Short mmCIF file of N, CA, C and O in Angstrom, two decimals:
data_model
loop_
_atom_site.label_atom_id
_atom_site.label_comp_id
_atom_site.label_asym_id
_atom_site.label_seq_id
_atom_site.Cartn_x
_atom_site.Cartn_y
_atom_site.Cartn_z
N LYS T 1 1.19 -0.81 -0.33
CA LYS T 1 -0.53 -0.03 -0.39
C LYS T 1 0.40 1.31 0.28
O LYS T 1 0.67 1.74 -0.29
N SER T 2 1.95 1.48 0.35
CA SER T 2 2.57 2.21 1.28
C SER T 2 2.92 2.72 -0.17
O SER T 2 3.65 3.83 -0.76
N LEU T 3 3.91 1.61 -0.98
CA LEU T 3 4.36 1.67 -2.14
C LEU T 3 3.48 1.78 -3.75
O LEU T 3 4.07 2.96 -4.48
N ARG T 4 2.78 1.82 -3.55
CA ARG T 4 1.51 1.93 -4.35
C ARG T 4 1.47 4.22 -4.28
O ARG T 4 0.95 4.50 -4.98
N GLU T 5 1.31 4.38 -3.23
CA GLU T 5 1.30 5.78 -2.39
C GLU T 5 2.20 5.89 -3.05
O GLU T 5 1.75 7.72 -3.69
N THR T 6 3.73 5.57 -3.28
CA THR T 6 4.95 6.16 -3.80
C THR T 6 5.28 6.95 -4.85
O THR T 6 5.05 7.86 -5.57
N PHE T 7 4.13 5.56 -5.43
CA PHE T 7 4.30 5.29 -7.08
C PHE T 7 3.49 6.78 -8.10
O PHE T 7 2.84 6.90 -9.19
N GLY T 8 2.54 7.12 -6.93
CA GLY T 8 1.34 7.68 -7.21
C GLY T 8 0.86 7.02 -8.64
O GLY T 8 0.93 6.01 -9.26
N VAL T 9 -1.01 8.23 -9.32
CA VAL T 9 -1.64 7.67 -10.13
C VAL T 9 -1.78 8.23 -10.97
O VAL T 9 -2.38 8.50 -12.55
N ASP T 10 -0.46 9.35 -11.26
CA ASP T 10 -0.49 10.04 -12.72
C ASP T 10 0.75 9.45 -13.96
O ASP T 10 0.76 8.47 -13.86
N LYS T 11 0.71 9.62 -14.63
CA LYS T 11 1.28 9.90 -16.28
C LYS T 11 2.59 8.93 -15.78
O LYS T 11 3.13 7.45 -16.25
N TYR T 12 3.70 9.56 -14.47
CA TYR T 12 4.41 8.74 -13.96
C TYR T 12 4.40 8.37 -13.97
O TYR T 12 5.85 7.06 -12.89
N SER T 13 3.63 7.20 -12.95
CA SER T 13 3.85 6.65 -11.46
C SER T 13 4.20 5.24 -12.66
O SER T 13 4.83 4.58 -11.36
N ARG T 14 3.42 4.23 -13.55
CA ARG T 14 4.39 3.96 -14.00
C ARG T 14 6.41 3.90 -13.82
O ARG T 14 7.09 1.86 -13.27
N ALA T 15 6.65 4.25 -14.48
CA ALA T 15 7.68 4.85 -14.60
C ALA T 15 8.61 4.84 -13.29
O ALA T 15 9.90 4.03 -13.70
N ARG T 16 7.84 4.85 -12.88
CA ARG T 16 8.59 5.64 -10.87
C ARG T 16 8.78 4.42 -10.14
O ARG T 16 9.65 3.55 -9.81
N LYS T 17 7.42 3.45 -10.41
CA LYS T 17 7.45 1.89 -9.89
C LYS T 17 8.96 1.57 -10.46
O LYS T 17 9.71 0.74 -9.52
N GLU T 18 8.96 1.24 -11.81
CA GLU T 18 10.59 0.42 -12.20
C GLU T 18 11.23 1.30 -11.61
O GLU T 18 12.39 -0.25 -11.18
N VAL T 19 11.25 2.89 -11.78
CA VAL T 19 12.95 1.97 -10.90
C VAL T 19 13.21 2.49 -9.50
O VAL T 19 13.92 2.03 -9.63
N LEU T 20 11.94 2.82 -9.15
CA LEU T 20 12.65 2.14 -7.39
C LEU T 20 12.45 0.80 -6.65
O LEU T 20 12.90 0.57 -6.88
N THR T 21 11.33 -0.28 -8.08
CA THR T 21 11.70 -1.03 -7.95
C THR T 21 13.11 -1.62 -8.39
O THR T 21 14.46 -2.86 -7.29
N TYR T 22 13.75 -1.64 -9.43
CA TYR T 22 15.14 -1.35 -9.87
C TYR T 22 15.91 -0.93 -8.99
O TYR T 22 17.38 -1.86 -8.37
N MET T 23 15.95 0.49 -8.40
CA MET T 23 16.60 0.83 -7.38
C MET T 23 17.45 0.41 -5.51
O MET T 23 17.88 -0.13 -4.98
N PHE T 24 15.56 -0.34 -5.65
CA PHE T 24 15.53 -1.49 -4.41
C PHE T 24 16.05 -2.55 -4.70
O PHE T 24 16.55 -3.68 -3.75
N SER T 25 16.20 -3.12 -5.57
CA SER T 25 17.36 -4.50 -5.69
C SER T 25 18.51 -4.64 -6.28
O SER T 25 19.27 -5.72 -6.41
N ARG T 26 18.94 -3.03 -5.85
CA ARG T 26 20.64 -3.10 -6.74
C ARG T 26 21.35 -3.26 -5.60
O ARG T 26 22.95 -4.48 -6.02
N PRO T 27 21.42 -3.79 -3.92
CA PRO T 27 21.97 -3.87 -2.91
C PRO T 27 22.75 -5.68 -3.90
O PRO T 27 23.07 -7.10 -2.35
N MET T 28 21.40 -6.35 -4.47
CA MET T 28 21.48 -7.92 -4.92
C MET T 28 23.34 -8.47 -5.72
O MET T 28 22.88 -7.88 -6.83
N GLN T 29 23.20 -9.12 -4.99
CA GLN T 29 25.37 -9.21 -5.87
C GLN T 29 25.21 -10.09 -7.14
O GLN T 29 23.44 -11.04 -7.76
N MET T 30 25.15 -10.06 -7.87
CA MET T 30 25.21 -9.98 -9.60
C MET T 30 26.05 -11.28 -9.99
O MET T 30 26.91 -11.26 -9.57
N ALA T 31 25.17 -12.37 -10.02
CA ALA T 31 25.71 -13.01 -11.27
C ALA T 31 27.48 -12.98 -11.87
O ALA T 31 26.56 -11.42 -12.65
N LEU T 32 28.07 -13.86 -11.85
CA LEU T 32 29.43 -14.09 -12.75
C LEU T 32 29.33 -15.26 -13.89
O LEU T 32 29.24 -15.99 -13.05
N TYR T 33 30.13 -14.89 -14.81
CA TYR T 33 30.14 -16.36 -15.08
C TYR T 33 31.88 -16.63 -15.44
O TYR T 33 32.57 -15.88 -14.35
N PHE T 34 31.69 -17.57 -15.02
CA PHE T 34 33.11 -18.18 -14.97
C PHE T 34 33.29 -19.83 -15.30
O PHE T 34 32.86 -20.84 -15.43
N CYS T 35 34.38 -19.94 -15.39
CA CYS T 35 35.15 -21.44 -15.54
C CYS T 35 35.05 -22.37 -14.82
O CYS T 35 36.00 -22.07 -13.87
N THR T 36 34.46 -23.30 -14.33
CA THR T 36 34.41 -24.32 -13.07
C THR T 36 35.42 -24.98 -13.10
O THR T 36 36.55 -24.63 -12.09
N GLY T 37 35.98 -24.76 -13.62
CA GLY T 37 38.19 -25.99 -13.85
C GLY T 37 39.11 -24.72 -13.36
O GLY T 37 40.10 -25.63 -13.60
N VAL T 38 38.49 -23.41 -13.11
CA VAL T 38 39.41 -22.46 -12.38
C VAL T 38 39.46 -22.24 -11.14
O VAL T 38 41.10 -22.18 -11.01
N LEU T 39 37.90 -22.74 -11.30
CA LEU T 39 38.00 -22.43 -9.42
C LEU T 39 38.47 -23.76 -8.98
O LEU T 39 37.40 -24.34 -8.96
N ASP T 40 38.68 -23.66 -7.92
CA ASP T 40 38.78 -25.08 -6.61
C ASP T 40 38.12 -24.71 -5.18
O ASP T 40 37.31 -26.22 -5.47
N ASP T 41 36.76 -24.31 -5.97
CA ASP T 41 36.42 -24.06 -4.14
C ASP T 41 34.89 -24.13 -5.20
O ASP T 41 33.65 -23.29 -5.49
N GLU T 42 34.29 -25.40 -4.96
CA GLU T 42 33.10 -25.85 -4.92
C GLU T 42 31.67 -24.80 -5.06
O GLU T 42 30.37 -24.84 -5.38
N SER T 43 31.76 -24.23 -2.75
CA SER T 43 31.10 -23.62 -2.50
C SER T 43 30.59 -22.47 -3.77
O SER T 43 29.49 -21.78 -3.52
N LEU T 44 31.30 -21.60 -4.61
CA LEU T 44 30.91 -20.43 -4.98
C LEU T 44 30.24 -21.43 -6.57
O LEU T 44 29.71 -19.96 -7.21
N PHE T 45 29.76 -22.35 -6.77
CA PHE T 45 28.55 -22.47 -7.50
C PHE T 45 27.26 -22.92 -6.62
O PHE T 45 26.48 -23.27 -7.85
N HIS T 46 27.31 -22.15 -5.76
CA HIS T 46 25.90 -22.77 -4.67
C HIS T 46 25.53 -21.47 -5.45
O HIS T 46 25.59 -20.59 -5.67
N HIS T 47 24.26 -22.01 -5.56
CA HIS T 47 22.88 -20.31 -5.75
C HIS T 47 22.66 -20.51 -4.57
O HIS T 47 21.26 -21.05 -3.94
N TYR T 48 22.10 -19.71 -3.99
CA TYR T 48 21.83 -18.79 -2.50
C TYR T 48 20.51 -19.49 -2.23
O TYR T 48 19.55 -19.61 -1.68
N ALA T 49 20.25 -18.70 -3.44
CA ALA T 49 18.61 -18.28 -3.82
C ALA T 49 17.75 -19.34 -3.43
O ALA T 49 16.19 -20.04 -2.98
N LEU T 50 17.83 -20.13 -4.87
CA LEU T 50 17.25 -21.56 -5.56
C LEU T 50 18.30 -22.62 -4.06
O LEU T 50 17.77 -23.37 -3.83
N ASN T 51 19.04 -22.27 -2.90
CA ASN T 51 19.87 -23.30 -2.36
C ASN T 51 20.05 -24.78 -2.75
O ASN T 51 19.31 -25.45 -2.07
N VAL T 52 20.57 -24.36 -4.30
CA VAL T 52 21.22 -25.61 -4.96
C VAL T 52 22.39 -25.32 -5.13
O VAL T 52 23.23 -24.91 -5.18
N PRO T 53 23.18 -26.17 -5.09
CA PRO T 53 24.25 -26.98 -5.25
C PRO T 53 25.15 -26.79 -5.87
O PRO T 53 26.48 -25.70 -5.51
N PHE T 54 25.01 -26.73 -6.98
CA PHE T 54 25.19 -26.78 -8.36
C PHE T 54 24.18 -25.85 -9.59
O PHE T 54 23.12 -26.53 -9.60
N TYR T 55 24.81 -25.46 -10.14
CA TYR T 55 24.08 -23.86 -10.74
C TYR T 55 25.06 -23.65 -12.06
O TYR T 55 25.25 -23.01 -11.89
N THR T 56 24.04 -23.46 -13.21
CA THR T 56 24.20 -23.09 -13.93
C THR T 56 23.52 -22.01 -14.92
O THR T 56 21.93 -23.13 -14.65
N HIS T 57 23.55 -20.70 -15.25
CA HIS T 57 22.65 -20.08 -15.52
C HIS T 57 22.57 -20.29 -17.53
O HIS T 57 23.82 -19.75 -17.52
N PHE T 58 21.36 -19.88 -18.40
CA PHE T 58 21.74 -20.16 -18.99
C PHE T 58 20.79 -18.75 -19.71
O PHE T 58 19.62 -19.07 -19.49
N THR T 59 20.69 -17.77 -20.70
CA THR T 59 19.34 -17.49 -21.60
C THR T 59 19.62 -18.21 -22.93
O THR T 59 20.03 -18.72 -23.33
N SER T 60 18.11 -17.37 -23.80
CA SER T 60 18.68 -17.89 -25.34
C SER T 60 19.85 -17.89 -25.93
O SER T 60 20.57 -16.88 -25.05
N PRO T 61 20.31 -18.67 -26.71
CA PRO T 61 22.29 -18.28 -27.22
C PRO T 61 22.31 -17.61 -28.91
O PRO T 61 22.87 -16.85 -28.80
N ILE T 62 20.96 -16.58 -28.66
CA ILE T 62 20.68 -15.81 -29.54
C ILE T 62 21.05 -14.04 -29.11
O ILE T 62 20.33 -13.40 -29.70
N ARG T 63 20.54 -14.47 -27.59
CA ARG T 63 21.18 -13.27 -26.61
C ARG T 63 21.67 -12.11 -26.84
O ARG T 63 22.94 -10.93 -26.78
N ARG T 64 23.28 -13.39 -25.70
CA ARG T 64 24.29 -13.38 -26.06
C ARG T 64 25.70 -13.90 -26.21
O ARG T 64 25.27 -15.56 -25.71
N TYR T 65 26.37 -13.80 -26.95
CA TYR T 65 28.30 -14.53 -26.46
C TYR T 65 28.30 -15.52 -25.19
O TYR T 65 28.20 -17.11 -25.62
N ALA T 66 28.10 -15.52 -24.97
CA ALA T 66 28.50 -15.78 -23.18
C ALA T 66 27.27 -17.48 -23.17
O ALA T 66 27.77 -18.09 -22.94
N ASP T 67 26.12 -16.74 -23.20
CA ASP T 67 24.83 -18.14 -22.88
C ASP T 67 25.32 -18.71 -24.73
O ASP T 67 25.34 -20.04 -24.45
N ILE T 68 26.36 -18.68 -25.61
CA ILE T 68 26.83 -19.30 -26.83
C ILE T 68 27.44 -20.68 -26.17
O ILE T 68 27.29 -22.00 -25.95
N VAL T 69 28.86 -20.02 -25.61
CA VAL T 69 29.55 -20.09 -24.69
C VAL T 69 29.22 -21.41 -24.03
O VAL T 69 28.99 -22.80 -23.79
N VAL T 70 28.43 -21.34 -23.04
CA VAL T 70 27.52 -22.57 -21.98
C VAL T 70 26.40 -22.94 -22.95
O VAL T 70 26.87 -24.75 -22.12
N HIS T 71 25.89 -22.78 -23.11
CA HIS T 71 25.22 -23.91 -24.22
C HIS T 71 26.39 -24.73 -24.61
O HIS T 71 26.04 -26.11 -24.70
N ARG T 72 27.50 -24.60 -25.56
CA ARG T 72 28.21 -24.92 -25.90
C ARG T 72 28.93 -25.82 -25.13
O ARG T 72 29.97 -27.38 -25.25
N LEU T 73 29.30 -25.30 -24.11
CA LEU T 73 29.72 -26.21 -22.84
C LEU T 73 29.38 -26.61 -22.28
O LEU T 73 29.41 -28.75 -22.17
N LEU T 74 27.76 -26.82 -22.07
CA LEU T 74 26.57 -28.14 -21.74
C LEU T 74 26.94 -28.87 -22.56
O LEU T 74 26.86 -29.62 -21.86
N SER T 75 26.26 -28.60 -23.95
CA SER T 75 26.51 -29.89 -25.61
C SER T 75 27.02 -30.46 -25.31
O SER T 75 27.53 -31.53 -24.89
N ALA T 76 28.89 -30.14 -24.48
CA ALA T 76 29.90 -30.99 -25.37
C ALA T 76 29.73 -31.40 -23.60
O ALA T 76 29.98 -32.56 -23.54
N SER T 77 29.49 -31.13 -22.60
CA SER T 77 30.04 -31.98 -21.31
C SER T 77 29.18 -32.86 -21.36
O SER T 77 28.82 -34.17 -21.37
N LEU T 78 27.62 -32.98 -22.38
CA LEU T 78 26.24 -34.13 -21.90
C LEU T 78 26.93 -34.55 -23.24
O LEU T 78 26.17 -36.07 -23.32
N GLY T 79 27.88 -34.24 -23.74
CA GLY T 79 27.72 -35.47 -25.32
C GLY T 79 26.93 -34.97 -26.28
O GLY T 79 27.27 -35.75 -27.46
N ALA T 80 27.02 -34.75 -26.39
CA ALA T 80 25.35 -33.93 -27.41
C ALA T 80 26.58 -33.18 -28.77
O ALA T 80 25.75 -33.49 -30.15
N ARG T 81 27.69 -33.16 -28.15
CA ARG T 81 29.25 -32.25 -29.75
C ARG T 81 29.84 -32.87 -28.90
O ARG T 81 30.31 -33.10 -27.58
N SER T 82 31.02 -32.01 -30.20
CA SER T 82 32.97 -32.93 -29.65
C SER T 82 32.81 -31.76 -28.50
O SER T 82 32.53 -30.27 -28.52
N PRO T 83 33.61 -32.28 -27.83
CA PRO T 83 34.37 -31.19 -26.94
C PRO T 83 34.85 -29.62 -27.47
O PRO T 83 35.37 -29.97 -28.94
N ILE T 84 34.86 -28.22 -27.17
CA ILE T 84 34.88 -27.86 -27.40
C ILE T 84 37.31 -27.02 -27.02
O ILE T 84 37.57 -26.97 -26.53
N LYS T 85 37.27 -26.15 -28.34
CA LYS T 85 39.16 -27.02 -28.20
C LYS T 85 39.42 -24.95 -28.23
O LYS T 85 39.87 -24.69 -28.52
N MET T 86 38.71 -25.64 -26.69
CA MET T 86 39.76 -23.85 -25.91
C MET T 86 40.39 -24.86 -24.82
O MET T 86 39.81 -25.07 -23.90
N GLU T 87 41.28 -24.20 -24.30
CA GLU T 87 42.33 -24.17 -23.06
C GLU T 87 41.37 -23.29 -22.08
O GLU T 87 40.29 -22.53 -21.97
N LYS T 88 41.30 -23.79 -20.52
CA LYS T 88 39.98 -23.40 -19.47
C LYS T 88 40.67 -22.46 -19.20
O LYS T 88 39.69 -20.78 -18.90
N GLU T 89 41.50 -21.66 -19.35
CA GLU T 89 42.49 -20.25 -19.53
C GLU T 89 41.99 -19.17 -20.22
O GLU T 89 40.94 -18.11 -19.79
N ALA T 90 41.02 -19.53 -21.57
CA ALA T 90 41.33 -19.40 -22.65
C ALA T 90 39.82 -18.44 -22.26
O ALA T 90 38.74 -17.51 -22.64
N ILE T 91 39.00 -19.57 -21.29
CA ILE T 91 37.47 -19.31 -21.71
C ILE T 91 37.89 -19.00 -20.15
O ILE T 91 36.42 -17.75 -20.03
N GLN T 92 37.70 -18.73 -19.35
CA GLN T 92 38.21 -18.13 -17.83
C GLN T 92 38.79 -16.61 -18.77
O GLN T 92 37.52 -15.19 -18.12
N LYS T 93 39.20 -16.14 -19.81
CA LYS T 93 39.87 -14.65 -20.19
C LYS T 93 38.01 -14.85 -21.13
O LYS T 93 38.00 -13.36 -20.57
N GLN T 94 37.51 -14.91 -21.62
CA GLN T 94 36.14 -15.04 -22.17
C GLN T 94 34.99 -14.00 -21.47
O GLN T 94 34.25 -13.91 -21.02
N ALA T 95 34.95 -15.01 -20.33
CA ALA T 95 34.22 -14.39 -19.26
C ALA T 95 34.60 -13.55 -18.14
O ALA T 95 33.47 -13.59 -18.00
N ASP T 96 35.69 -13.15 -18.26
CA ASP T 96 36.13 -12.36 -17.44
C ASP T 96 35.78 -11.37 -18.06
O ASP T 96 34.96 -9.96 -18.19
N HIS T 97 35.65 -11.07 -20.14
CA HIS T 97 35.26 -9.98 -20.68
C HIS T 97 33.34 -9.65 -20.14
O HIS T 97 33.36 -8.86 -20.66
N CYS T 98 32.81 -11.24 -20.58
CA CYS T 98 31.96 -11.15 -20.77
C CYS T 98 31.41 -10.57 -19.70
O CYS T 98 30.07 -9.69 -18.63
N ASN T 99 31.91 -10.60 -18.48
CA ASN T 99 31.61 -9.99 -16.96
C ASN T 99 31.87 -8.03 -17.07
O ASN T 99 31.42 -7.53 -16.03
N ASP T 100 33.10 -8.07 -17.64
CA ASP T 100 33.23 -6.50 -18.17
C ASP T 100 33.02 -5.96 -18.07
O ASP T 100 32.07 -4.79 -17.77
N ARG T 101 32.04 -6.52 -19.26
CA ARG T 101 30.87 -6.26 -20.27
C ARG T 101 29.62 -5.48 -20.21
O ARG T 101 28.54 -4.63 -20.02
N LYS T 102 29.22 -6.75 -19.07
CA LYS T 102 27.92 -6.08 -18.55
C LYS T 102 28.06 -5.46 -17.80
O LYS T 102 26.78 -5.04 -16.94
N MET T 103 29.30 -5.50 -16.32
CA MET T 103 29.06 -4.10 -15.55
C MET T 103 29.47 -3.56 -16.30
O MET T 103 28.47 -2.31 -15.44
N ALA T 104 29.84 -2.92 -17.16
CA ALA T 104 29.92 -1.82 -17.77
C ALA T 104 27.79 -1.73 -18.01
O ALA T 104 28.29 0.20 -17.85
N SER T 105 27.47 -1.96 -18.88
CA SER T 105 26.27 -2.09 -19.15
C SER T 105 25.75 -1.50 -17.84
O SER T 105 24.18 -0.91 -17.87
N LYS T 106 25.42 -2.24 -16.52
CA LYS T 106 24.48 -2.05 -15.52
C LYS T 106 25.10 -0.68 -14.88
O LYS T 106 23.50 -0.65 -14.47
N ARG T 107 26.38 -0.17 -14.61
CA ARG T 107 26.71 0.35 -14.46
C ARG T 107 25.54 1.77 -15.37
O ARG T 107 25.59 3.02 -14.61
N VAL T 108 25.75 1.87 -16.42
CA VAL T 108 25.57 3.15 -17.86
C VAL T 108 24.06 2.09 -17.41
O VAL T 108 22.73 3.53 -16.87
N GLN T 109 23.41 1.74 -17.13
CA GLN T 109 21.64 1.83 -16.11
C GLN T 109 21.66 2.11 -14.87
O GLN T 109 20.75 2.90 -14.98
N GLU T 110 22.50 2.11 -13.94
CA GLU T 110 21.97 2.61 -12.96
C GLU T 110 22.66 4.19 -13.05
O GLU T 110 21.60 4.45 -11.78
N LEU T 111 23.36 4.42 -14.00
CA LEU T 111 23.10 6.34 -13.45
C LEU T 111 21.87 7.06 -14.75
O LEU T 111 21.38 7.73 -14.44
N SER T 112 21.11 5.90 -15.42
CA SER T 112 20.22 6.62 -16.33
C SER T 112 19.31 6.02 -14.85
O SER T 112 18.54 7.44 -14.73
N ALA T 113 18.79 5.21 -14.28
CA ALA T 113 17.97 5.20 -12.85
C ALA T 113 17.67 6.68 -12.42
O ALA T 113 17.13 7.31 -11.75
N ASP T 114 19.22 6.82 -12.33
CA ASP T 114 20.29 7.47 -11.21
C ASP T 114 19.88 9.41 -11.39
O ASP T 114 19.21 10.34 -10.82
N LEU T 115 19.30 9.19 -12.80
CA LEU T 115 19.44 10.90 -13.34
C LEU T 115 17.62 11.15 -13.26
O LEU T 115 17.28 11.96 -12.84
N PHE T 116 16.99 10.00 -14.16
CA PHE T 116 15.26 10.00 -13.93
C PHE T 116 14.72 10.45 -12.33
O PHE T 116 13.94 10.92 -12.28
N PHE T 117 15.77 9.64 -11.21
CA PHE T 117 15.19 9.61 -10.41
C PHE T 117 15.28 11.83 -9.85
O PHE T 117 14.18 11.91 -8.73
N SER T 118 16.54 11.82 -10.14
CA SER T 118 17.15 12.77 -9.50
C SER T 118 15.54 13.89 -9.71
O SER T 118 15.32 14.41 -9.07
N VAL T 119 15.23 13.94 -11.28
CA VAL T 119 14.46 15.04 -11.70
C VAL T 119 13.22 14.29 -11.75
O VAL T 119 12.32 15.89 -11.49
N PHE T 120 13.00 13.44 -11.31
CA PHE T 120 11.02 12.71 -10.48
C PHE T 120 11.20 13.51 -9.20
O PHE T 120 10.76 14.21 -8.60
N VAL T 121 12.16 13.78 -8.31
CA VAL T 121 12.53 13.97 -7.20
C VAL T 121 12.38 15.50 -6.73
O VAL T 121 11.61 16.42 -6.33
N ARG T 122 13.55 16.61 -8.12
CA ARG T 122 13.69 17.79 -8.26
C ARG T 122 11.26 18.58 -9.24
O ARG T 122 12.13 19.45 -8.34
N VAL T 123 10.48 17.76 -9.33
CA VAL T 123 9.21 18.03 -9.79
C VAL T 123 8.67 17.31 -9.76
O VAL T 123 7.39 17.50 -9.64
N ARG T 124 8.80 17.15 -7.94
CA ARG T 124 8.30 16.07 -7.49
C ARG T 124 7.10 17.20 -6.26
O ARG T 124 8.76 17.33 -5.75
N PRO T 125 6.11 17.57 -5.55
CA PRO T 125 5.29 19.15 -5.04
C PRO T 125 5.58 18.37 -3.48
O PRO T 125 5.60 17.31 -3.36
#
């Protein structure tokens, strides 16, 4: 109820809801891509919210390069395709690059939300 009152009922209420909801979820830890072959600590494979010991996340392989790599690695591990001819260090380098790009994109998104929020606060009576 308090959030509905905060969002309001004017033409900007939906935008306020999206921005504020995004800002509330900011503190959550962001997922990172990594090559399991370079990590010794298997607890890093754990998904906290789902409480599962081993977790792999991916979306449609047409969306992001990292998801194409994950699909190929999973297919190879299940025997559905031949193994990828990349050393684990090279896979980790690709994962690091994808993480860097994802962080940069997230930062731009955050700055955009901050700008919108600043305008919202300035014009709100």
